[in-house]
mmCIF file of C-alpha atoms in Angstrom:
data_model
loop_
_atom_site.group_PDB
_atom_site.id
_atom_site.type_symbol
_atom_site.label_atom_id
_atom_site.label_comp_id
_atom_site.label_asym_id
_atom_site.label_seq_id
_atom_site.Cartn_x
_atom_site.Cartn_y
_atom_site.Cartn_z
ATOM 1 C CA UNK F 1 6.395 6.204 -22.713
ATOM 2 C CA UNK F 2 3.292 7.971 -21.439
ATOM 3 C CA UNK F 3 3.598 9.841 -18.190
ATOM 4 C CA UNK F 4 3.887 7.451 -15.261
ATOM 5 C CA UNK F 5 5.758 9.255 -12.595
ATOM 6 C CA UNK F 6 3.445 10.446 -9.844
ATOM 7 C CA UNK F 7 2.361 9.141 -6.496
ATOM 8 C CA UNK F 8 -0.791 10.783 -5.207
ATOM 9 C CA UNK F 9 -1.450 11.375 -1.520
ATOM 10 C CA UNK F 10 -5.026 12.071 -0.540
ATOM 11 C CA UNK F 11 -7.225 12.122 2.518
ATOM 12 C CA UNK F 12 -9.208 14.518 4.686
ATOM 13 C CA UNK F 13 -7.932 17.717 6.221
ATOM 14 C CA UNK F 14 -5.386 17.069 8.935
ATOM 15 C CA UNK F 15 -4.656 13.467 7.994
ATOM 16 C CA UNK F 16 -0.980 14.187 7.412
ATOM 17 C CA UNK F 17 -0.572 14.421 3.652
ATOM 18 C CA UNK F 18 1.728 17.438 3.773
ATOM 19 C CA UNK F 19 3.839 15.856 6.494
ATOM 20 C CA UNK F 20 4.084 12.492 4.732
ATOM 21 C CA UNK F 21 5.258 14.108 1.492
ATOM 22 C CA UNK F 22 7.815 16.111 3.432
ATOM 23 C CA UNK F 23 9.138 12.870 4.914
ATOM 24 C CA UNK F 24 9.876 11.392 1.486
ATOM 25 C CA UNK F 25 10.754 14.424 -0.590
ATOM 26 C CA UNK F 26 14.345 15.157 -1.594
ATOM 27 C CA UNK F 27 13.516 18.832 -1.882
ATOM 28 C CA UNK F 28 11.788 21.072 0.612
ATOM 29 C CA UNK F 29 8.210 20.371 -0.334
ATOM 30 C CA UNK F 30 6.161 23.105 -1.902
ATOM 31 C CA UNK F 31 3.069 23.667 0.154
ATOM 32 C CA UNK F 32 0.351 26.116 -0.658
ATOM 33 C CA UNK F 33 -0.908 27.060 2.775
ATOM 34 C CA UNK F 34 -3.391 29.641 3.847
ATOM 35 C CA UNK F 35 -5.083 30.437 7.104
ATOM 36 C CA UNK F 36 -8.028 28.147 7.609
ATOM 37 C CA UNK F 37 -11.323 29.943 7.502
ATOM 38 C CA UNK F 38 -14.059 27.327 7.466
ATOM 39 C CA UNK F 39 -14.633 24.227 9.596
ATOM 40 C CA UNK F 40 -10.993 23.436 8.917
ATOM 41 C CA UNK F 41 -9.899 26.062 11.441
ATOM 42 C CA UNK F 42 -11.287 23.868 14.219
ATOM 43 C CA UNK F 43 -8.718 21.240 13.296
ATOM 44 C CA UNK F 44 -5.765 23.280 12.052
ATOM 45 C CA UNK F 45 -4.643 26.883 11.989
ATOM 46 C CA UNK F 46 -3.474 26.616 8.409
ATOM 47 C CA UNK F 47 -4.325 24.206 5.628
ATOM 48 C CA UNK F 48 -3.320 23.363 2.073
ATOM 49 C CA UNK F 49 -5.514 25.162 -0.423
ATOM 50 C CA UNK F 50 -4.145 23.931 -3.695
ATOM 51 C CA UNK F 51 -1.749 21.067 -3.380
ATOM 52 C CA UNK F 52 1.511 19.854 -1.938
ATOM 53 C CA UNK F 53 4.404 18.922 -4.115
ATOM 54 C CA UNK F 54 7.562 16.988 -3.433
ATOM 55 C CA UNK F 55 10.098 15.031 -5.449
ATOM 56 C CA UNK F 56 11.985 11.779 -5.087
ATOM 57 C CA UNK F 57 15.147 11.732 -7.144
ATOM 58 C CA UNK F 58 16.064 8.414 -8.693
ATOM 59 C CA UNK F 59 19.374 7.194 -10.124
ATOM 60 C CA UNK F 60 19.703 8.172 -13.745
ATOM 61 C CA UNK F 61 18.010 11.519 -13.268
ATOM 62 C CA UNK F 62 14.402 10.341 -13.200
ATOM 63 C CA UNK F 63 12.070 11.981 -10.743
ATOM 64 C CA UNK F 64 8.972 10.765 -9.000
ATOM 65 C CA UNK F 65 6.538 13.564 -8.302
ATOM 66 C CA UNK F 66 4.691 13.417 -5.016
ATOM 67 C CA UNK F 67 1.389 15.241 -5.092
ATOM 68 C CA UNK F 68 -0.861 15.870 -2.155
ATOM 69 C CA UNK F 69 -4.459 16.667 -2.968
ATOM 70 C CA UNK F 70 -6.126 19.455 -1.060
ATOM 71 C CA UNK F 71 -8.285 18.003 1.656
ATOM 72 C CA UNK F 72 -11.421 20.047 1.242
ATOM 73 C CA UNK F 73 -14.148 18.747 -1.024
ATOM 74 C CA UNK F 74 -14.481 22.015 -2.880
ATOM 75 C CA UNK F 75 -11.108 21.338 -4.514
ATOM 76 C CA UNK F 76 -12.117 17.902 -5.787
ATOM 77 C CA UNK F 77 -12.142 19.169 -9.386
ATOM 78 C CA UNK F 78 -8.358 18.972 -9.219
ATOM 79 C CA UNK F 79 -8.225 15.325 -8.299
ATOM 80 C CA UNK F 80 -8.820 13.986 -11.821
ATOM 81 C CA UNK F 81 -6.092 16.257 -13.154
ATOM 82 C CA UNK F 82 -3.654 15.149 -10.497
ATOM 83 C CA UNK F 83 -4.184 11.410 -10.992
ATOM 84 C CA UNK F 84 -3.356 11.424 -14.717
ATOM 85 C CA UNK F 85 -0.076 9.529 -15.050
ATOM 86 C CA UNK F 86 -0.220 8.314 -11.490
ATOM 87 C CA UNK F 87 1.455 5.147 -10.235
ATOM 88 C CA UNK F 88 -0.952 4.719 -7.335
ATOM 89 C CA UNK F 89 -2.848 6.289 -4.470
ATOM 90 C CA UNK F 90 -1.834 6.731 -0.848
ATOM 91 C CA UNK F 91 -4.923 7.403 1.247
ATOM 92 C CA UNK F 92 -4.214 8.840 4.682
ATOM 93 C CA UNK F 93 -7.010 8.705 7.236
ATOM 94 C CA UNK F 94 -7.110 10.596 10.523
ATOM 95 C CA UNK F 95 -8.186 8.315 13.338
ATOM 96 C CA UNK F 96 -9.250 11.267 15.510
ATOM 97 C CA UNK F 97 -11.971 12.357 13.102
ATOM 98 C CA UNK F 98 -15.577 11.875 14.154
ATOM 99 C CA UNK F 99 -16.434 9.473 11.328
ATOM 100 C CA UNK F 100 -13.348 8.097 9.586
ATOM 101 C CA UNK F 101 -15.427 5.430 7.854
ATOM 102 C CA UNK F 102 -17.293 8.166 6.047
ATOM 103 C CA UNK F 103 -13.891 9.371 4.835
ATOM 104 C CA UNK F 104 -13.200 5.825 3.605
ATOM 105 C CA UNK F 105 -16.398 5.818 1.557
ATOM 106 C CA UNK F 106 -15.873 9.324 0.258
ATOM 107 C CA UNK F 107 -12.305 8.994 -0.954
ATOM 108 C CA UNK F 108 -12.648 5.502 -2.381
ATOM 109 C CA UNK F 109 -15.695 6.693 -4.302
ATOM 110 C CA UNK F 110 -13.953 9.785 -5.654
ATOM 111 C CA UNK F 111 -10.848 7.866 -6.713
ATOM 112 C CA UNK F 112 -12.446 4.546 -7.615
ATOM 113 C CA UNK F 113 -11.471 4.567 -11.281
ATOM 114 C CA UNK F 114 -7.880 5.452 -10.438
ATOM 115 C CA UNK F 115 -7.730 2.779 -7.727
ATOM 116 C CA UNK F 116 -9.085 0.123 -10.106
ATOM 117 C CA UNK F 117 -6.506 1.076 -12.729
ATOM 118 C CA UNK F 118 -3.530 1.323 -10.375
ATOM 119 C CA UNK F 119 -3.206 0.533 -6.683
ATOM 120 C CA UNK F 120 -4.207 1.769 -3.246
ATOM 121 C CA UNK F 121 -2.561 1.746 0.168
ATOM 122 C CA UNK F 122 -4.034 3.207 3.337
ATOM 123 C CA UNK F 123 -2.210 4.876 6.201
ATOM 124 C CA UNK F 124 -4.120 5.526 9.404
ATOM 125 C CA UNK F 125 -2.631 8.447 11.322
ATOM 126 C CA UNK F 126 -3.053 9.787 14.840
ATOM 127 C CA UNK F 127 -3.618 6.329 16.298
ATOM 128 C CA UNK F 128 -1.454 7.349 19.253
ATOM 129 C CA UNK F 129 -4.093 9.974 20.087
ATOM 130 C CA UNK F 130 -7.075 7.813 19.221
ATOM 131 C CA UNK F 131 -6.503 4.033 19.184
ATOM 132 C CA UNK F 132 -9.989 3.315 17.855
ATOM 133 C CA UNK F 133 -11.219 2.450 15.326
ATOM 134 C CA UNK F 134 -8.617 -0.287 15.041
ATOM 135 C CA UNK F 135 -7.069 -1.379 11.783
ATOM 136 C CA UNK F 136 -9.249 -4.497 11.776
ATOM 137 C CA UNK F 137 -12.329 -2.306 11.517
ATOM 138 C CA UNK F 138 -10.883 -0.386 8.611
ATOM 139 C CA UNK F 139 -10.224 -3.672 6.806
ATOM 140 C CA UNK F 140 -13.895 -4.578 7.220
ATOM 141 C CA UNK F 141 -14.989 -1.229 5.801
ATOM 142 C CA UNK F 142 -12.808 -1.636 2.751
ATOM 143 C CA UNK F 143 -13.994 -5.216 2.238
ATOM 144 C CA UNK F 144 -17.551 -3.920 2.090
ATOM 145 C CA UNK F 145 -16.374 -1.741 -0.782
ATOM 146 C CA UNK F 146 -14.746 -4.686 -2.538
ATOM 147 C CA UNK F 147 -11.206 -3.595 -1.725
ATOM 148 C CA UNK F 148 -8.392 -5.311 0.148
ATOM 149 C CA UNK F 149 -5.571 -2.746 0.343
ATOM 150 C CA UNK F 150 -2.621 -2.729 2.720
ATOM 151 C CA UNK F 151 -3.705 -0.724 5.770
ATOM 152 C CA UNK F 152 -0.959 0.381 8.121
ATOM 153 C CA UNK F 153 -0.718 2.608 11.159
ATOM 154 C CA UNK F 154 1.581 5.452 10.160
ATOM 155 C CA UNK F 155 3.088 8.572 11.632
ATOM 156 C CA UNK F 156 3.637 10.939 8.724
ATOM 157 C CA UNK F 157 6.669 12.425 10.475
ATOM 158 C CA UNK F 158 8.423 9.062 10.489
ATOM 159 C CA UNK F 159 10.170 8.458 7.162
ATOM 160 C CA UNK F 160 10.312 4.704 7.695
ATOM 161 C CA UNK F 161 6.527 4.529 8.124
ATOM 162 C CA UNK F 162 5.843 6.482 4.950
ATOM 163 C CA UNK F 163 8.495 4.514 3.073
ATOM 164 C CA UNK F 164 6.928 1.173 4.073
ATOM 165 C CA UNK F 165 3.539 2.438 2.994
ATOM 166 C CA UNK F 166 4.783 3.369 -0.470
ATOM 167 C CA UNK F 167 6.745 0.114 -0.724
ATOM 168 C CA UNK F 168 3.480 -1.728 -0.117
ATOM 169 C CA UNK F 169 1.924 0.318 -2.933
ATOM 170 C CA UNK F 170 4.601 -0.894 -5.325
ATOM 171 C CA UNK F 171 4.362 -4.535 -4.233
ATOM 172 C CA UNK F 172 0.587 -4.398 -4.551
ATOM 173 C CA UNK F 173 1.145 -3.440 -8.200
ATOM 174 C CA UNK F 174 3.748 -6.171 -8.747
ATOM 175 C CA UNK F 175 4.439 -8.685 -5.953
ATOM 176 C CA UNK F 176 7.480 -10.123 -7.662
ATOM 177 C CA UNK F 177 9.137 -6.717 -7.930
ATOM 178 C CA UNK F 178 12.748 -6.635 -6.832
ATOM 179 C CA UNK F 179 15.077 -3.739 -6.109
ATOM 180 C CA UNK F 180 17.213 -2.539 -8.979
ATOM 181 C CA UNK A 1 3.588 -12.000 14.968
ATOM 182 C CA UNK A 2 7.265 -11.924 15.811
ATOM 183 C CA UNK A 3 6.832 -14.625 18.460
ATOM 184 C CA UNK A 4 5.099 -16.872 15.950
ATOM 185 C CA UNK A 5 7.879 -16.196 13.524
ATOM 186 C CA UNK A 6 10.609 -17.184 15.939
ATOM 187 C CA UNK A 7 8.923 -20.316 17.230
ATOM 188 C CA UNK A 8 7.994 -21.568 13.777
ATOM 189 C CA UNK A 9 11.659 -21.806 12.736
ATOM 190 C CA UNK A 10 10.514 -21.815 9.126
ATOM 191 C CA UNK A 11 8.053 -24.651 9.602
ATOM 192 C CA UNK A 12 4.395 -24.571 8.787
ATOM 193 C CA UNK A 13 1.817 -24.814 11.568
ATOM 194 C CA UNK A 14 -0.124 -28.011 12.154
ATOM 195 C CA UNK A 15 -3.386 -28.429 10.364
ATOM 196 C CA UNK A 16 -2.492 -26.684 7.113
ATOM 197 C CA UNK A 17 -2.481 -28.583 3.840
ATOM 198 C CA UNK A 18 0.527 -27.795 1.635
ATOM 199 C CA UNK A 19 -1.299 -29.211 -1.361
ATOM 200 C CA UNK A 20 -3.917 -26.490 -1.192
ATOM 201 C CA UNK A 21 -3.556 -22.860 -2.092
ATOM 202 C CA UNK A 22 -2.816 -20.316 0.601
ATOM 203 C CA UNK A 23 -4.180 -16.792 0.591
ATOM 204 C CA UNK A 24 -3.937 -13.815 2.891
ATOM 205 C CA UNK A 25 -7.303 -12.626 4.195
ATOM 206 C CA UNK A 26 -5.927 -9.142 4.790
ATOM 207 C CA UNK A 27 -2.564 -7.442 5.094
ATOM 208 C CA UNK A 28 -0.962 -7.396 8.553
ATOM 209 C CA UNK A 29 -0.049 -3.955 9.906
ATOM 210 C CA UNK A 30 3.550 -3.998 8.800
ATOM 211 C CA UNK A 31 4.735 -0.677 10.142
ATOM 212 C CA UNK A 32 4.434 -1.967 13.706
ATOM 213 C CA UNK A 33 5.841 -5.451 13.205
ATOM 214 C CA UNK A 34 9.315 -6.873 12.847
ATOM 215 C CA UNK A 35 9.247 -8.265 9.362
ATOM 216 C CA UNK A 36 10.954 -11.396 8.086
ATOM 217 C CA UNK A 37 12.773 -11.071 4.755
ATOM 218 C CA UNK A 38 10.475 -10.733 1.748
ATOM 219 C CA UNK A 39 7.398 -10.393 3.984
ATOM 220 C CA UNK A 40 5.858 -7.637 1.955
ATOM 221 C CA UNK A 41 6.288 -9.459 -1.335
ATOM 222 C CA UNK A 42 4.756 -12.640 0.071
ATOM 223 C CA UNK A 43 1.881 -10.632 1.520
ATOM 224 C CA UNK A 44 1.247 -8.929 -1.811
ATOM 225 C CA UNK A 45 1.326 -12.197 -3.743
ATOM 226 C CA UNK A 46 -0.952 -14.117 -1.381
ATOM 227 C CA UNK A 47 -3.382 -11.190 -1.231
ATOM 228 C CA UNK A 48 -3.777 -11.109 -4.989
ATOM 229 C CA UNK A 49 -4.756 -14.756 -5.300
ATOM 230 C CA UNK A 50 -4.185 -18.135 -3.629
ATOM 231 C CA UNK A 51 -0.871 -19.850 -4.327
ATOM 232 C CA UNK A 52 0.754 -23.128 -3.503
ATOM 233 C CA UNK A 53 3.635 -22.156 -1.229
ATOM 234 C CA UNK A 54 6.313 -23.861 -3.294
ATOM 235 C CA UNK A 55 4.995 -22.114 -6.379
ATOM 236 C CA UNK A 56 4.977 -18.779 -4.565
ATOM 237 C CA UNK A 57 8.617 -19.187 -3.551
ATOM 238 C CA UNK A 58 9.579 -20.166 -7.079
ATOM 239 C CA UNK A 59 7.714 -17.267 -8.626
ATOM 240 C CA UNK A 60 9.449 -14.771 -6.370
ATOM 241 C CA UNK A 61 12.844 -16.460 -6.646
ATOM 242 C CA UNK A 62 13.232 -16.813 -2.888
ATOM 243 C CA UNK A 63 13.848 -19.686 -0.506
ATOM 244 C CA UNK A 64 10.756 -21.572 0.622
ATOM 245 C CA UNK A 65 11.565 -20.995 4.281
ATOM 246 C CA UNK A 66 10.875 -17.265 3.873
ATOM 247 C CA UNK A 67 7.412 -18.029 2.549
ATOM 248 C CA UNK A 68 6.822 -20.630 5.253
ATOM 249 C CA UNK A 69 7.998 -18.210 7.950
ATOM 250 C CA UNK A 70 5.618 -15.494 6.816
ATOM 251 C CA UNK A 71 2.711 -17.927 6.485
ATOM 252 C CA UNK A 72 3.353 -19.321 9.966
ATOM 253 C CA UNK A 73 3.380 -15.862 11.450
ATOM 254 C CA UNK A 74 0.299 -14.740 9.530
ATOM 255 C CA UNK A 75 -1.489 -17.954 10.464
ATOM 256 C CA UNK A 76 -0.897 -17.166 14.142
ATOM 257 C CA UNK A 77 -2.727 -13.878 13.546
ATOM 258 C CA UNK A 78 -5.638 -15.657 11.882
ATOM 259 C CA UNK A 79 -4.859 -14.088 8.513
ATOM 260 C CA UNK A 80 -4.308 -17.196 6.400
ATOM 261 C CA UNK A 81 -7.013 -18.967 4.432
ATOM 262 C CA UNK A 82 -6.809 -21.994 2.219
ATOM 263 C CA UNK A 83 -8.608 -23.162 -0.879
ATOM 264 C CA UNK A 84 -8.171 -25.747 -3.546
ATOM 265 C CA UNK A 85 -6.143 -24.679 -6.552
ATOM 266 C CA UNK A 86 -7.481 -25.726 -9.933
ATOM 267 C CA UNK A 87 -4.548 -26.110 -12.266
ATOM 268 C CA UNK A 88 -5.443 -24.915 -15.745
ATOM 269 C CA UNK A 89 -3.631 -26.031 -18.857
ATOM 270 C CA UNK A 90 -0.468 -23.978 -19.146
ATOM 271 C CA UNK A 91 -0.520 -21.180 -21.666
ATOM 272 C CA UNK A 92 2.360 -20.860 -24.078
ATOM 273 C CA UNK A 93 4.785 -18.193 -22.799
ATOM 274 C CA UNK A 94 3.974 -15.794 -25.654
ATOM 275 C CA UNK A 95 0.329 -15.694 -24.586
ATOM 276 C CA UNK A 96 1.208 -14.688 -21.026
ATOM 277 C CA UNK A 97 0.898 -10.919 -20.757
ATOM 278 C CA UNK A 98 3.254 -9.246 -18.285
ATOM 279 C CA UNK A 99 1.430 -7.832 -15.310
ATOM 280 C CA UNK A 100 3.430 -4.610 -15.524
ATOM 281 C CA UNK A 101 4.966 -3.237 -18.714
ATOM 282 C CA UNK A 102 8.760 -3.704 -18.725
ATOM 283 C CA UNK A 103 9.538 0.008 -18.877
ATOM 284 C CA UNK A 104 7.244 0.652 -15.944
ATOM 285 C CA UNK A 105 8.703 -2.275 -14.033
ATOM 286 C CA UNK A 106 12.160 -0.756 -14.396
ATOM 287 C CA UNK A 107 10.906 2.508 -12.929
ATOM 288 C CA UNK A 108 9.150 0.743 -10.062
ATOM 289 C CA UNK A 109 12.370 -1.108 -9.235
ATOM 290 C CA UNK A 110 14.252 2.175 -9.032
ATOM 291 C CA UNK A 111 11.619 3.657 -6.746
ATOM 292 C CA UNK A 112 11.771 0.595 -4.524
ATOM 293 C CA UNK A 113 15.552 0.800 -4.285
ATOM 294 C CA UNK A 114 15.304 4.477 -3.412
ATOM 295 C CA UNK A 115 12.696 3.806 -0.704
ATOM 296 C CA UNK A 116 14.784 1.059 0.880
ATOM 297 C CA UNK A 117 17.594 3.535 1.437
ATOM 298 C CA UNK A 118 15.344 5.354 3.896
#
């Protein structure tokens, strides 16, 4: 069987990718952090410069690899490599950013082929700090792009939120899926 | 959504036509809702394409009332649409391609079971 054992987390800097992976991972996630030096430093003191990695252990010894893409555009050359063998894409969007709809357009464009071949779910973070835009508005933006993914409010620190998001990813692939 | 769920008691709202297909206009925000059983599966199925509700329940192997309950609740949120279903001639089973390869489906089931432990 060809490789089919990754779930990819993507989104802009500060959206919560590292945190979300940490919530699901059965091992302490590997994060490659460095002090932020560019515009990132205005949002965070440190940021992921290569990728995040976590693992979900399944019965029978199989592992699902959780990869978080680096948030800055200059690392986008890695995204194609990361998506090979991927089950689907989790896009996290930060609702406190100045133009989250631009993030929607950017990331759906960059990952369009992967989304078309697999599945997409969207988690909107920081809605407690910034309630708008509302989820309804995100749905409209995605509809303009010809997409109708699950879009949930999530807190990356809350395991149940991240779990529901990934469950939706699986059901979007196969609605009649049942637990083993 | 939860209020609609409780008051529906598994019945469909007035004004819907059970002989037409039902589809979900968009997913509800499920992380902030109390979900009825099988809500996510019903949402996924009705988002993909319109289904007759009885057919949806049969396809998922669940009781109709779970589908009705979700549809009632989603209808209260303005998320349900309806359209006529054109029934095509049935294909022989061997011509039906599985949506997901069996080996992948097995893996997805394991992941789902693992996630539901959280």
